[in-house]
Short mmCIF file of C-alpha atoms and ligand atoms in Angstrom, two decimals:
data_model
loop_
_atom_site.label_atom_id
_atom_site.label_comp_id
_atom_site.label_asym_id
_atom_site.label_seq_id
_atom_site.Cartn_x
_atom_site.Cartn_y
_atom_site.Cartn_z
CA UNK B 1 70.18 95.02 133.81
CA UNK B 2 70.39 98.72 132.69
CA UNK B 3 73.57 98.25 131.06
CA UNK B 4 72.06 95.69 129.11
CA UNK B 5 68.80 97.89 128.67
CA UNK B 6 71.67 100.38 127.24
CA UNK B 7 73.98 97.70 125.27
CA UNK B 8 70.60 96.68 123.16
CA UNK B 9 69.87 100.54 122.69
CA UNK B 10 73.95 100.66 121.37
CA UNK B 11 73.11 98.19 119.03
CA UNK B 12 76.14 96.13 120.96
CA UNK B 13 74.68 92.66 121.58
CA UNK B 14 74.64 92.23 117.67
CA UNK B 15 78.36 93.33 117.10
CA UNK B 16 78.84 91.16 120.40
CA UNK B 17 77.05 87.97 118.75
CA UNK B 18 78.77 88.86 115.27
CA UNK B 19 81.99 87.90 116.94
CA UNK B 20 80.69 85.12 119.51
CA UNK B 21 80.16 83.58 115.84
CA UNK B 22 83.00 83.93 113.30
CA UNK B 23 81.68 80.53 111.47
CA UNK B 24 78.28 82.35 110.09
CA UNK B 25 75.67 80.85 109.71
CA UNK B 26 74.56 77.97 106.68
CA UNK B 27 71.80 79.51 104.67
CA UNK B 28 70.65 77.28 101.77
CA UNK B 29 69.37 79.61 99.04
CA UNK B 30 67.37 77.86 96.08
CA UNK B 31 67.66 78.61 92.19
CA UNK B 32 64.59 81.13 92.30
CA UNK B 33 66.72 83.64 94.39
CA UNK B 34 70.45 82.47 93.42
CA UNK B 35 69.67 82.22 89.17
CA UNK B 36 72.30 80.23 88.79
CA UNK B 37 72.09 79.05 85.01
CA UNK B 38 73.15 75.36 84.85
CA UNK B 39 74.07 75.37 81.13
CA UNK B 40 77.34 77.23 82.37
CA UNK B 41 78.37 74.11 84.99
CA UNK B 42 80.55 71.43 83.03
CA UNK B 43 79.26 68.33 83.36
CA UNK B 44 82.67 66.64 84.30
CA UNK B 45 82.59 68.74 87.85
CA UNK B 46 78.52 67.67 87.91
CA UNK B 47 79.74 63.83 87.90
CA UNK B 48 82.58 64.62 90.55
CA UNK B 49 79.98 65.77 92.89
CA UNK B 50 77.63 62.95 92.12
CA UNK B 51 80.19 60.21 92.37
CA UNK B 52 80.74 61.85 95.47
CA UNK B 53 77.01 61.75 96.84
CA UNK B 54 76.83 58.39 95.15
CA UNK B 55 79.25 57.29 97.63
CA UNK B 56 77.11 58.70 100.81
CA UNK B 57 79.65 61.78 100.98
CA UNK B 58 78.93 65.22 100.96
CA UNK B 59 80.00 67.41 97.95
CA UNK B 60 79.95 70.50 96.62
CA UNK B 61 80.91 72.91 93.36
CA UNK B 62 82.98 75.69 95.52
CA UNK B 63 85.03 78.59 95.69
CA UNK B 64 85.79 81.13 92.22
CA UNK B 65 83.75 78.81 89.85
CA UNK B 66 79.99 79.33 92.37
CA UNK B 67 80.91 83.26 92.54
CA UNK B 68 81.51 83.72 88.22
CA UNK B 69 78.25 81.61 87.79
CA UNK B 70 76.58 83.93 90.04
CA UNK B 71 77.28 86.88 87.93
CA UNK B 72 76.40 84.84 84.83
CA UNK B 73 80.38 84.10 84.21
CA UNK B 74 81.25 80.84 82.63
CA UNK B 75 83.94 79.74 85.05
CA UNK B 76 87.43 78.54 83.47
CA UNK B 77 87.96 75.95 86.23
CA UNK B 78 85.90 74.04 88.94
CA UNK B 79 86.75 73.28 91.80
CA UNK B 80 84.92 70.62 94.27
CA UNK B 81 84.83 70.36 97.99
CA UNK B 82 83.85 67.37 99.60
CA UNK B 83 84.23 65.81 103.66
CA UNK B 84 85.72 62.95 101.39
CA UNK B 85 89.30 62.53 102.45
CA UNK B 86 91.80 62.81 99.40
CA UNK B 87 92.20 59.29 99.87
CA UNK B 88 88.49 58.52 99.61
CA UNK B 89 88.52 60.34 96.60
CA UNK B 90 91.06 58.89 94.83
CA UNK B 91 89.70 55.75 95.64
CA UNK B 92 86.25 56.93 93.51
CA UNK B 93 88.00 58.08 90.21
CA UNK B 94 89.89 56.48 87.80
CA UNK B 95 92.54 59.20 87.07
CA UNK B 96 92.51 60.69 90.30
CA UNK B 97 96.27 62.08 91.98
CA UNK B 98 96.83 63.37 95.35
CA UNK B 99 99.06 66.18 95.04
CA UNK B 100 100.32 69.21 97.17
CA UNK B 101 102.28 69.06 100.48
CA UNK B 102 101.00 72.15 102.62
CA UNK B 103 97.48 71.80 101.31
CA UNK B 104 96.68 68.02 100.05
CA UNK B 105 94.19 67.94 96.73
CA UNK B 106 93.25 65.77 94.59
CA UNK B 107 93.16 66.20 91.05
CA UNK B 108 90.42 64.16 88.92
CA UNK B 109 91.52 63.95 85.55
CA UNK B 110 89.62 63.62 82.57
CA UNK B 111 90.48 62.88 78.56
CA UNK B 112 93.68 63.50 77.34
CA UNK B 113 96.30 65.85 76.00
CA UNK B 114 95.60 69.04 74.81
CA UNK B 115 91.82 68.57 76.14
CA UNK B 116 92.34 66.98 79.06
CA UNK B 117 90.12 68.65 81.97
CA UNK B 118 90.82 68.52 85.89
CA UNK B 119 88.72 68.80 88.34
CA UNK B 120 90.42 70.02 92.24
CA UNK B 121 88.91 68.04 94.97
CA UNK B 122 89.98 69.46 98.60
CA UNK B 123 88.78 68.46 101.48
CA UNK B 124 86.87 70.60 103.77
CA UNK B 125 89.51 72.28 106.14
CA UNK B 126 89.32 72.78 110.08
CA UNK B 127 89.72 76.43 111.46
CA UNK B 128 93.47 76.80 112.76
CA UNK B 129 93.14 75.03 116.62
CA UNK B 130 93.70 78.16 117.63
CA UNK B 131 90.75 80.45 115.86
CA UNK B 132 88.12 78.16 116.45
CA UNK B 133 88.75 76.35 119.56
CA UNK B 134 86.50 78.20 121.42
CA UNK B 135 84.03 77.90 119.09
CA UNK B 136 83.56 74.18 117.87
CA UNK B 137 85.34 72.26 120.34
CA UNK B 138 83.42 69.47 121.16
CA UNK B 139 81.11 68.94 118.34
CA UNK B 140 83.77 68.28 115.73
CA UNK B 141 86.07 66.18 117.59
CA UNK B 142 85.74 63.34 115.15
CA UNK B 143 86.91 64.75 112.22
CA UNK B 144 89.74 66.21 113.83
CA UNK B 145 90.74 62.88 115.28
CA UNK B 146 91.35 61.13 112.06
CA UNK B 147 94.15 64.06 111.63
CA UNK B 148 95.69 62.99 115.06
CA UNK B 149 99.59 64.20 114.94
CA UNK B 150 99.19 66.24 111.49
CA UNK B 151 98.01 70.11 113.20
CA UNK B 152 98.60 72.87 111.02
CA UNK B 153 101.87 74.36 111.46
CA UNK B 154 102.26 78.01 111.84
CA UNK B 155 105.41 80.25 111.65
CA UNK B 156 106.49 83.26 113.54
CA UNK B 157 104.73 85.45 111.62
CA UNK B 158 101.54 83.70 111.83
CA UNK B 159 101.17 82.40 108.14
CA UNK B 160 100.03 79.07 107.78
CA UNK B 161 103.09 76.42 106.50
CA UNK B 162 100.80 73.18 106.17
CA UNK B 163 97.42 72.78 106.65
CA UNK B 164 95.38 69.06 106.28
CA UNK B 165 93.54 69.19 109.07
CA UNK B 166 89.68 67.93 107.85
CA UNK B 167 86.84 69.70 109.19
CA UNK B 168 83.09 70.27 108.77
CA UNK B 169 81.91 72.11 105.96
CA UNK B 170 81.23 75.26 108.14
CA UNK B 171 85.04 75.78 109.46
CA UNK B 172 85.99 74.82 105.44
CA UNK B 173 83.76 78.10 105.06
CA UNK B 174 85.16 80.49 107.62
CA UNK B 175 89.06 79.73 106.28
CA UNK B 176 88.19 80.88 102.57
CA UNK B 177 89.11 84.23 102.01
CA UNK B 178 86.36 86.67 100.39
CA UNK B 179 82.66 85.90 101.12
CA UNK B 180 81.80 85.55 97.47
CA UNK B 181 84.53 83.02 97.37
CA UNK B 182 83.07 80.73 100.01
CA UNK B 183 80.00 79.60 98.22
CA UNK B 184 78.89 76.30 98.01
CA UNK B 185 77.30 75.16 94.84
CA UNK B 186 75.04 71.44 94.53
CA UNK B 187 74.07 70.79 90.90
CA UNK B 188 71.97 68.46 91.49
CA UNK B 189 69.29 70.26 94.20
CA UNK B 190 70.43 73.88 92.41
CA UNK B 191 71.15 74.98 96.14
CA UNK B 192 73.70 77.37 97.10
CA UNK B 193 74.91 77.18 100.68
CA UNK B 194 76.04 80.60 102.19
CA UNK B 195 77.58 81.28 105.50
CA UNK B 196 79.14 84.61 105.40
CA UNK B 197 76.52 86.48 103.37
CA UNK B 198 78.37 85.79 100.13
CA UNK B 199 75.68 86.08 98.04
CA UNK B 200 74.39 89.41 99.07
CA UNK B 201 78.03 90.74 98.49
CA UNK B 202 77.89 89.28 95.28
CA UNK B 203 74.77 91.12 94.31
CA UNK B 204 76.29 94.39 95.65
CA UNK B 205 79.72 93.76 93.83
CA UNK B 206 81.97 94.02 97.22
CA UNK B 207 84.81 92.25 98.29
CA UNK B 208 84.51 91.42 101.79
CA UNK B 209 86.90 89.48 103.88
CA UNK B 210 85.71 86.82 106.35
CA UNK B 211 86.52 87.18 109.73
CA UNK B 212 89.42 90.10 110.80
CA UNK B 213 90.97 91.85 107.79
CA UNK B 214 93.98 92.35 109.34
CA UNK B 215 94.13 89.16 110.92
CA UNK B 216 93.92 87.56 107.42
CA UNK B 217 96.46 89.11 105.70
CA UNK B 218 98.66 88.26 108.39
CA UNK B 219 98.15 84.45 108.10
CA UNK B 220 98.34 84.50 104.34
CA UNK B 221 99.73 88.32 102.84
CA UNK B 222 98.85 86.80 98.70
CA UNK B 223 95.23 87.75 99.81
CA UNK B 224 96.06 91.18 99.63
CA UNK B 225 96.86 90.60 96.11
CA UNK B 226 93.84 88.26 95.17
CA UNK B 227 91.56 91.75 96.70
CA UNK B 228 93.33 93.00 93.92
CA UNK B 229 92.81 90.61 91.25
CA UNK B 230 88.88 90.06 92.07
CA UNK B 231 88.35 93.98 92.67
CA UNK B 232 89.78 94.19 88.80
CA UNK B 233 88.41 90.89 87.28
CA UNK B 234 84.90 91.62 88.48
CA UNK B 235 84.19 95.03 89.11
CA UNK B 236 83.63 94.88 92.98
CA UNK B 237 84.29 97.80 95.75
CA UNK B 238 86.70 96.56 98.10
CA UNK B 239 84.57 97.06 101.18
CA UNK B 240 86.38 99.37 103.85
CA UNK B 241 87.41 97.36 107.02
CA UNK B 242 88.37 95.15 104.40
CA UNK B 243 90.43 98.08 102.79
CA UNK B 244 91.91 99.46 105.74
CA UNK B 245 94.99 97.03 106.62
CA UNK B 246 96.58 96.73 103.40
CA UNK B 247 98.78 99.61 103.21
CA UNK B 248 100.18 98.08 106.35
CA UNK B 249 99.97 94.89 105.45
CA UNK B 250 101.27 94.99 102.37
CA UNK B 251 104.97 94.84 103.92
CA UNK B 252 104.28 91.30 104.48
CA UNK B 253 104.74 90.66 101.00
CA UNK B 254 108.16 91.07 101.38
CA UNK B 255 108.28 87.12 102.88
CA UNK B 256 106.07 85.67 100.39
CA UNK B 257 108.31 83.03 98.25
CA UNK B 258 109.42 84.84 95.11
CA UNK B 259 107.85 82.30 92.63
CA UNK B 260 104.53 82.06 94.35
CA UNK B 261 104.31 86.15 93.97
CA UNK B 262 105.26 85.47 90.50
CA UNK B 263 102.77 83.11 90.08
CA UNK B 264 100.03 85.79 91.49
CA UNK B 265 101.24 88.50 89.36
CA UNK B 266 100.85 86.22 86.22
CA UNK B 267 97.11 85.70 87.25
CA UNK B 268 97.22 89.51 88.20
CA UNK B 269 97.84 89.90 84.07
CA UNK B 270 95.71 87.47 82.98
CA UNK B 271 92.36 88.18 84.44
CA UNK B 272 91.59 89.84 80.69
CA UNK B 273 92.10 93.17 83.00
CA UNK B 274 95.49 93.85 82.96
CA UNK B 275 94.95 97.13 82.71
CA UNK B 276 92.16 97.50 85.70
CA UNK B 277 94.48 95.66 87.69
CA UNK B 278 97.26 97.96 87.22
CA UNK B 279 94.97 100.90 88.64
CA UNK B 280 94.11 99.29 91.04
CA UNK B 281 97.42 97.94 92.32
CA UNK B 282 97.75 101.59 92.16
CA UNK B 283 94.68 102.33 93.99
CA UNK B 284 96.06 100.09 96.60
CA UNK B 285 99.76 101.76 96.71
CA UNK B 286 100.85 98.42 95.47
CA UNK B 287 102.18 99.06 91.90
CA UNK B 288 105.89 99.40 93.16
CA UNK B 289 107.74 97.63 95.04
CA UNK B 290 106.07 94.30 95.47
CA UNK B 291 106.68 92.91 91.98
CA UNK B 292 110.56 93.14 90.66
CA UNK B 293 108.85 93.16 86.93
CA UNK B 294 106.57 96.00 87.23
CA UNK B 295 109.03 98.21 89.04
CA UNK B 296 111.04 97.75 85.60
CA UNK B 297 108.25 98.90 83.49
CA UNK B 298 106.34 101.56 84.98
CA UNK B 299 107.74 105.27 85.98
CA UNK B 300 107.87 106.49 89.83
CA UNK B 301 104.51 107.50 89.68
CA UNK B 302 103.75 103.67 88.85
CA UNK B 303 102.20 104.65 85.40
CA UNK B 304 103.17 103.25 81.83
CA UNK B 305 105.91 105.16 80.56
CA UNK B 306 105.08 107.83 78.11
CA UNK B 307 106.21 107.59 74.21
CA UNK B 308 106.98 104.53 72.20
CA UNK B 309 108.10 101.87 75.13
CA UNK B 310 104.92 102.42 77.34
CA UNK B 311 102.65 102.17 74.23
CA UNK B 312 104.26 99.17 73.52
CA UNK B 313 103.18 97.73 76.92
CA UNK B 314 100.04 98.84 76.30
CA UNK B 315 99.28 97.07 73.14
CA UNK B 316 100.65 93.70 74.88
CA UNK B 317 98.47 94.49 77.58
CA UNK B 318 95.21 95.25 75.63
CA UNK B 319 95.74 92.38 73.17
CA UNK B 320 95.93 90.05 76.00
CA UNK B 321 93.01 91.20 77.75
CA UNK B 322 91.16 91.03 73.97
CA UNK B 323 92.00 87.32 74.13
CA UNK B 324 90.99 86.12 77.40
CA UNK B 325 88.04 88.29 76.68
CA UNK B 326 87.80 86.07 73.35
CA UNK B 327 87.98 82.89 74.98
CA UNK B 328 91.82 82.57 73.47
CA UNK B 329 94.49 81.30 75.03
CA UNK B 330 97.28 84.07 76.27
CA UNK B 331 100.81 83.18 77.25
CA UNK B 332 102.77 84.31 79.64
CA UNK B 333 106.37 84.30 78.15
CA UNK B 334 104.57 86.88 75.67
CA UNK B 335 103.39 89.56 77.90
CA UNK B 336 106.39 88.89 80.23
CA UNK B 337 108.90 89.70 77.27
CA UNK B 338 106.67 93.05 75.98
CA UNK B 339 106.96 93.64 79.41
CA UNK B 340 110.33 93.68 80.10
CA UNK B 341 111.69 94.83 76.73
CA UNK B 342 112.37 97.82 77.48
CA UNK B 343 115.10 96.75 80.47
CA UNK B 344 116.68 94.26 77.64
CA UNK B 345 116.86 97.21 75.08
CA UNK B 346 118.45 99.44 77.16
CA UNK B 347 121.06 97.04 78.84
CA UNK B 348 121.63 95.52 74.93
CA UNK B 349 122.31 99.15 73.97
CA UNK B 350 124.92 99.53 76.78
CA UNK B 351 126.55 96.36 75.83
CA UNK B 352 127.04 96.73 72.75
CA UNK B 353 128.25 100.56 73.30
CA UNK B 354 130.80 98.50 74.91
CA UNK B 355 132.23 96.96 72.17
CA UNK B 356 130.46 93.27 72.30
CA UNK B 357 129.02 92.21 68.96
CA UNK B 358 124.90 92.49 68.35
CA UNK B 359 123.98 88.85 69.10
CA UNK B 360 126.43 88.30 72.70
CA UNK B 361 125.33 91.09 73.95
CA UNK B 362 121.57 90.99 73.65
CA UNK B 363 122.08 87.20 75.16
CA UNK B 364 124.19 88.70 78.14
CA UNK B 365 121.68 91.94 78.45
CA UNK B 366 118.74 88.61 78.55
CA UNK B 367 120.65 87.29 81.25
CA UNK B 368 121.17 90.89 83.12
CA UNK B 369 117.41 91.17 83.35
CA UNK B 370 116.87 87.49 84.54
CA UNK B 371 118.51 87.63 87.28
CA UNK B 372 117.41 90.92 87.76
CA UNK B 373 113.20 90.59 87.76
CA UNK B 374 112.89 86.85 87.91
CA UNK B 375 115.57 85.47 89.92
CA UNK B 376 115.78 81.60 90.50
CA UNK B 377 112.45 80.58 89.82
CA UNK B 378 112.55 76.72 89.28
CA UNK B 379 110.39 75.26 87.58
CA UNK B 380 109.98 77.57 84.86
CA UNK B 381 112.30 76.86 82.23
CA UNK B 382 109.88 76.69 79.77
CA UNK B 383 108.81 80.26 80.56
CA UNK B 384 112.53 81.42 80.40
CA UNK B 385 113.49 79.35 76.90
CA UNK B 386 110.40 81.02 75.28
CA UNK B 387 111.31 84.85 76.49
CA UNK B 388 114.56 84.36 75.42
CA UNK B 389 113.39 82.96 71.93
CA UNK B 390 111.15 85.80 71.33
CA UNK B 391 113.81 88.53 72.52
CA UNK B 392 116.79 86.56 70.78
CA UNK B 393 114.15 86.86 67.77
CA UNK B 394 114.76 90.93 67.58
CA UNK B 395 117.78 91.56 65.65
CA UNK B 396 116.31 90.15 62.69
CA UNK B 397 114.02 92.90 62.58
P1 ATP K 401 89.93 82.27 89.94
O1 ATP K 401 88.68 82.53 89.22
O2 ATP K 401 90.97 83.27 89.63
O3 ATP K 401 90.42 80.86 89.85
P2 ATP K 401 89.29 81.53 92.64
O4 ATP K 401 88.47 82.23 93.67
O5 ATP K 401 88.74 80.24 92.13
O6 ATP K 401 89.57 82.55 91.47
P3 ATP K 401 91.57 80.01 93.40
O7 ATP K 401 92.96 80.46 93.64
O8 ATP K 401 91.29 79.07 92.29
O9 ATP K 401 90.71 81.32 93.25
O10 ATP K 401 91.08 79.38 94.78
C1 ATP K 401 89.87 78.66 94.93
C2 ATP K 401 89.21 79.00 96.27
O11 ATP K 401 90.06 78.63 97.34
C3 ATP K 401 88.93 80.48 96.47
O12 ATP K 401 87.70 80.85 95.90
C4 ATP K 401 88.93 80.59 97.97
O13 ATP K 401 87.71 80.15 98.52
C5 ATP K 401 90.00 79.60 98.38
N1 ATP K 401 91.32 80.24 98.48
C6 ATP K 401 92.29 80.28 97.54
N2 ATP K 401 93.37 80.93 97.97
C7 ATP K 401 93.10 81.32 99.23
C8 ATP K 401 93.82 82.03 100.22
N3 ATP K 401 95.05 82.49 99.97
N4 ATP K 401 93.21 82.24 101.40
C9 ATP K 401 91.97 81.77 101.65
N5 ATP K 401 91.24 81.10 100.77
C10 ATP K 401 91.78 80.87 99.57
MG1 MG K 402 89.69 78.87 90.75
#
């Protein structure tokens, strides 16, 4: 009884109830608080999530596209969660593929070639058996059923290797990284669904991870590099506790597949903030030694190098942030060859000072640097013909 009496003075019951309930809790906010301006939705994602409703299943606009329409952002991509299954949903669509192995999508494609738009529908996701059991067992047994035999499987180090087991929208929630991330957008009642006080965090500009920082990063170590990316892209504090681990975390990088860090770094570059994102890599104690390519660009201190070859950098750097700003497209193979010039000058210089003539030994400096930065990447031979075009391109000037 006193200790109670004493626990409610503490404040502790609400820390204590905070963690009884890791799922939140669904607040439906309407257009007068959440603004959302529909003229920025694109009407392809709108008929998704009606098809979807036509069909007596729940669906919703979610994830990056909900948070940029928040702050008045037109979003580059939508993205669509639904309790469909991906079968379901193919089954609703004309051009509709299930794709993906560890996490099962399905892509809704609309008109063709250059202009061709798709829409990712996932499914909502259960909480690993393991976070939530305590929680939900019981209520969502159904949904879980259907998924008999296909549990997520985990590795020694906790991350997540494949993940398709359905769940109610509230578990999809709790497994999305940021709160601003795990908003749920319906078009057609202008209602955002919140469960992790997403919205408030949007209106404060933090990032704020669901659930245990630490914890997180473990499962999945990229979402130390996504803080990075949104802190950058959208202005937002990275909120302390969510802060804290990443120094330590941020060793865990060090098992993340080579092509998907690649793959994050690209999207690092391309946010139309290169530059933020460098500082705040920085900020983070990131800029060296995660990413092969930026350790062969930027000095100890992690800065651009001083004098001609950091300028140079620079220039690709702000002209790609000028296009993305501009609503132009930016390619990678560009920025990836300003970025590593430097490395292919100075190996093509030592080369040559070894006798090989001009054009061999700027080829055998290009493949130096390959294996060097980029390794085996498959998959991205495109990338690799086009930075060797536009380097193979320089002793014409
Ligand atoms: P962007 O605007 O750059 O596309 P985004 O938030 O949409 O940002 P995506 O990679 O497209 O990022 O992912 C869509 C959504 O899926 C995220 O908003 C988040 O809810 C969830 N998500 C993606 N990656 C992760 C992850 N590694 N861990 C947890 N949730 C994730
Ligand atoms: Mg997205």
């Amino acid at each position: 009884m006193i200790k109670k009496f004493i626990d409610k003075l503490l404040g502790k019951p609400s820390a204590k109830a905070a963690k009884a309930n890791p799922l939140g809790k669904r607040v439906e906010v309407q257009v007068a608080e959440h603004g959302i301006d529909p003229s920025l939705l694109d009407e392809r994602a709108v008929k998704v999530v009606q098809t979807l409703t036509d069909a007596g299943f729940e669906a919703y606009i979610v994830g990056g596209a909900v948070r940029d329409l928040l702050l008045g952002m037109r979003p580059k991509d939508f993205d669509v969660a639904t309790n469909a299954t991906p079968e379901q949903v193919k089954g609703l669509f004309r051009r509709a593929f299930i794709i993906g192995r560890r996490f099962r999508i399905v892509h809704v494609v609309y008109g063709r070639g250059r202009e061709h738009e798709v829409i990712e529908v996932s499914t909502f996701r259960a909480l690993l058996v393991n976070e939530s059991a305590d929680q939900v067992s019981g209520n969502e047994k159904t949904s879980k059923a259907e998924l008999a035999g296909k549990s997520h499987v985990v590795d020694a180090e906790g991350r997540v290797l494949r993940d398709n087991v359905w769940g109610p929208q509230i578990e999809d929630a709790a497994r999305r990284d940021y709160t601003v991330n795990a908003l749920y957008y319906d078009p057609q009642r202008q209602l955002v669904v919140d469960y992790h006080g997403g919205l408030a965090d949007a209106k404060k500009k933090v990032l704020r991870m669901i659930g245990d920082p630490d914890t997180r990063y473990r499962e999945d170590p990229v979402r130390i590099i996504r803080a990075v990316r949104f802190a950058a892209k959208l202005g937002f504090d990275v909120e302390p506790k969510t802060r804290a681990p990443i120094k330590v975390c941020a060793a865990l990088l060090a098992n993340v597949p080579a092509s998907r860090l690649f793959d994050e770094m690209i999207k690092l570059l391309q946010t139309g903030h290169s530059l933020a994102s460098l500082a705040e890599l920085k900020k983070q104690g990131l800029v060296r030694g995660v990413f092969p390519i930026l350790d062969a660009m930027l000095d100890e201190k992690g800065d651009l190098a001083s004098g001609p070859a950091g300028e140079f950098v620079r220039m690709a750097f702000e002209d790609t942030d000028r296009r993305v700003r501009e609503g132009r497209g930016v390619s990678p193979s560009f920025m990836l060859a300003c970025m590593l010039w430097r490395e292919v000058l100075d190996r093509w210089t030592r080369i040559r000072e070894g006798g090989e003539p001009t054009v061999p030994a700027l080829s055998m400096a290009i493949d130096e640097v390959f294996d060097a930065r980029i390794g085996d990447i498959s998959g991205r031979g495109k990338l690799a013909t086009d930075m060797r075009e536009i380097w193979m391109m320089q002793p014409r000037f």
